[in-house]
């Protein structure tokens, strides 16, 4: 089997990550995530809160990065609440969304 050309996610060779962890594999570059979050925050200004919907990607690691950047967490299920709590969210940093919640 011929090894494909190197493809990097951040500083990491995607081929090596796939060999180590298997596929399918989802890899995110936290530096890019931070840059994008900061761009959104700058575009919206200081009076607008930014909330990440854990429904989009319920990754504890991603949520931790966004919490550290100052994002709130929008949750719609008990599972998403558990992810948010594992990422360090609590209290006013959590927003519950969806119909029929008590």
PDB file of C-alpha atoms in Angstrom:
ATOM      1  CA  UNK A   1       0.000   0.000   0.000  1.00  0.00           C
ATOM      2  CA  UNK A   2       1.384   3.378  -1.010  1.00  0.00           C
ATOM      3  CA  UNK A   3       1.487   5.992   1.723  1.00  0.00           C
ATOM      4  CA  UNK A   4      -0.145   9.254   0.703  1.00  0.00           C
ATOM      5  CA  UNK A   5       1.613  12.600   0.789  1.00  0.00           C
ATOM      6  CA  UNK A   6       1.805  14.279   4.197  1.00  0.00           C
ATOM      7  CA  UNK A   7      -1.261  16.239   5.209  1.00  0.00           C
ATOM      8  CA  UNK A   8      -1.059  18.248   8.396  1.00  0.00           C
ATOM      9  CA  UNK A   9      -3.683  19.283  10.895  1.00  0.00           C
ATOM     10  CA  UNK A  10      -1.899  21.949  12.881  1.00  0.00           C
ATOM     11  CA  UNK A  11       1.512  20.471  13.614  1.00  0.00           C
ATOM     12  CA  UNK A  12       0.332  16.865  13.297  1.00  0.00           C
ATOM     13  CA  UNK A  13       0.715  14.579  10.276  1.00  0.00           C
ATOM     14  CA  UNK A  14      -2.785  13.261   9.555  1.00  0.00           C
ATOM     15  CA  UNK A  15      -1.374   9.976   8.218  1.00  0.00           C
ATOM     16  CA  UNK A  16       0.433   9.348  11.492  1.00  0.00           C
ATOM     17  CA  UNK A  17      -2.682  10.233  13.505  1.00  0.00           C
ATOM     18  CA  UNK A  18      -4.765   7.818  11.425  1.00  0.00           C
ATOM     19  CA  UNK A  19      -2.182   5.065  11.891  1.00  0.00           C
ATOM     20  CA  UNK A  20      -2.122   5.667  15.630  1.00  0.00           C
ATOM     21  CA  UNK A  21      -5.859   6.107  16.311  1.00  0.00           C
ATOM     22  CA  UNK A  22      -7.519   4.446  13.341  1.00  0.00           C
ATOM     23  CA  UNK A  23     -10.155   5.812  10.996  1.00  0.00           C
ATOM     24  CA  UNK A  24     -12.549   7.411  10.724  1.00  0.00           C
ATOM     25  CA  UNK A  25     -10.813  10.051  12.789  1.00  0.00           C
ATOM     26  CA  UNK A  26     -11.931  13.598  13.507  1.00  0.00           C
ATOM     27  CA  UNK A  27      -9.112  16.027  14.242  1.00  0.00           C
ATOM     28  CA  UNK A  28      -9.545  19.675  15.116  1.00  0.00           C
ATOM     29  CA  UNK A  29      -6.889  22.353  15.362  1.00  0.00           C
ATOM     30  CA  UNK A  30      -7.495  24.235  18.623  1.00  0.00           C
ATOM     31  CA  UNK A  31      -5.470  27.209  17.385  1.00  0.00           C
ATOM     32  CA  UNK A  32      -7.769  27.590  14.363  1.00  0.00           C
ATOM     33  CA  UNK A  33     -10.814  27.239  16.624  1.00  0.00           C
ATOM     34  CA  UNK A  34      -9.475  29.987  18.888  1.00  0.00           C
ATOM     35  CA  UNK A  35      -8.739  32.266  15.921  1.00  0.00           C
ATOM     36  CA  UNK A  36     -12.222  31.769  14.491  1.00  0.00           C
ATOM     37  CA  UNK A  37     -13.882  32.347  17.861  1.00  0.00           C
ATOM     38  CA  UNK A  38     -11.899  35.550  18.362  1.00  0.00           C
ATOM     39  CA  UNK A  39     -12.880  36.753  14.880  1.00  0.00           C
ATOM     40  CA  UNK A  40     -16.567  36.151  15.625  1.00  0.00           C
ATOM     41  CA  UNK A  41     -16.297  37.897  18.981  1.00  0.00           C
ATOM     42  CA  UNK A  42     -14.484  40.874  17.404  1.00  0.00           C
ATOM     43  CA  UNK A  43     -17.094  41.136  14.633  1.00  0.00           C
ATOM     44  CA  UNK A  44     -20.001  41.110  17.093  1.00  0.00           C
ATOM     45  CA  UNK A  45     -18.473  43.479  19.612  1.00  0.00           C
ATOM     46  CA  UNK A  46     -18.202  43.392  23.396  1.00  0.00           C
ATOM     47  CA  UNK A  47     -21.940  43.677  24.111  1.00  0.00           C
ATOM     48  CA  UNK A  48     -22.836  40.366  22.457  1.00  0.00           C
ATOM     49  CA  UNK A  49     -22.329  37.029  24.183  1.00  0.00           C
ATOM     50  CA  UNK A  50     -21.163  34.084  22.107  1.00  0.00           C
ATOM     51  CA  UNK A  51     -22.636  30.678  22.904  1.00  0.00           C
ATOM     52  CA  UNK A  52     -21.538  27.369  21.420  1.00  0.00           C
ATOM     53  CA  UNK A  53     -24.273  24.852  20.731  1.00  0.00           C
ATOM     54  CA  UNK A  54     -23.049  21.471  21.913  1.00  0.00           C
ATOM     55  CA  UNK A  55     -25.524  19.896  19.512  1.00  0.00           C
ATOM     56  CA  UNK A  56     -23.149  20.960  16.702  1.00  0.00           C
ATOM     57  CA  UNK A  57     -20.317  18.859  18.148  1.00  0.00           C
ATOM     58  CA  UNK A  58     -20.529  17.460  21.676  1.00  0.00           C
ATOM     59  CA  UNK A  59     -16.782  17.188  22.150  1.00  0.00           C
ATOM     60  CA  UNK A  60     -15.501  17.874  25.659  1.00  0.00           C
ATOM     61  CA  UNK A  61     -12.155  18.982  24.223  1.00  0.00           C
ATOM     62  CA  UNK A  62     -13.749  21.512  21.848  1.00  0.00           C
ATOM     63  CA  UNK A  63     -16.019  22.792  24.604  1.00  0.00           C
ATOM     64  CA  UNK A  64     -13.011  23.265  26.916  1.00  0.00           C
ATOM     65  CA  UNK A  65     -11.226  25.384  24.311  1.00  0.00           C
ATOM     66  CA  UNK A  66     -14.311  27.530  23.750  1.00  0.00           C
ATOM     67  CA  UNK A  67     -14.986  27.904  27.487  1.00  0.00           C
ATOM     68  CA  UNK A  68     -11.416  29.107  27.971  1.00  0.00           C
ATOM     69  CA  UNK A  69     -12.062  31.694  25.231  1.00  0.00           C
ATOM     70  CA  UNK A  70     -15.165  32.937  27.036  1.00  0.00           C
ATOM     71  CA  UNK A  71     -17.964  31.206  25.121  1.00  0.00           C
ATOM     72  CA  UNK A  72     -21.092  30.057  26.870  1.00  0.00           C
ATOM     73  CA  UNK A  73     -22.572  26.617  26.195  1.00  0.00           C
ATOM     74  CA  UNK A  74     -26.045  26.078  24.784  1.00  0.00           C
ATOM     75  CA  UNK A  75     -27.400  22.650  25.681  1.00  0.00           C
ATOM     76  CA  UNK A  76     -30.605  20.832  24.773  1.00  0.00           C
ATOM     77  CA  UNK A  77     -30.287  17.424  26.423  1.00  0.00           C
ATOM     78  CA  UNK A  78     -29.026  15.715  29.545  1.00  0.00           C
ATOM     79  CA  UNK A  79     -26.099  14.325  27.547  1.00  0.00           C
ATOM     80  CA  UNK A  80     -25.090  17.794  26.398  1.00  0.00           C
ATOM     81  CA  UNK A  81     -25.290  19.035  29.989  1.00  0.00           C
ATOM     82  CA  UNK A  82     -22.899  16.246  31.015  1.00  0.00           C
ATOM     83  CA  UNK A  83     -20.480  17.238  28.225  1.00  0.00           C
ATOM     84  CA  UNK A  84     -20.682  20.899  29.250  1.00  0.00           C
ATOM     85  CA  UNK A  85     -20.058  20.053  32.905  1.00  0.00           C
ATOM     86  CA  UNK A  86     -17.090  17.857  31.955  1.00  0.00           C
ATOM     87  CA  UNK A  87     -15.689  20.832  30.024  1.00  0.00           C
ATOM     88  CA  UNK A  88     -15.991  23.030  33.105  1.00  0.00           C
ATOM     89  CA  UNK A  89     -19.204  24.909  32.357  1.00  0.00           C
ATOM     90  CA  UNK A  90     -21.543  25.734  35.219  1.00  0.00           C
ATOM     91  CA  UNK A  91     -24.278  28.150  36.240  1.00  0.00           C
ATOM     92  CA  UNK A  92     -24.841  31.194  34.063  1.00  0.00           C
ATOM     93  CA  UNK A  93     -22.392  29.925  31.439  1.00  0.00           C
ATOM     94  CA  UNK A  94     -25.010  27.288  30.477  1.00  0.00           C
ATOM     95  CA  UNK A  95     -28.134  28.040  28.478  1.00  0.00           C
ATOM     96  CA  UNK A  96     -30.864  25.421  28.121  1.00  0.00           C
ATOM     97  CA  UNK A  97     -32.628  25.474  24.760  1.00  0.00           C
ATOM     98  CA  UNK A  98     -35.494  23.595  23.186  1.00  0.00           C
ATOM     99  CA  UNK A  99     -39.227  23.183  23.653  1.00  0.00           C
ATOM    100  CA  UNK A 100     -40.812  21.299  26.512  1.00  0.00           C
ATOM    101  CA  UNK A 101     -37.980  21.643  29.018  1.00  0.00           C
ATOM    102  CA  UNK A 102     -38.707  21.854  32.741  1.00  0.00           C
TER     103      UNK A 102
END
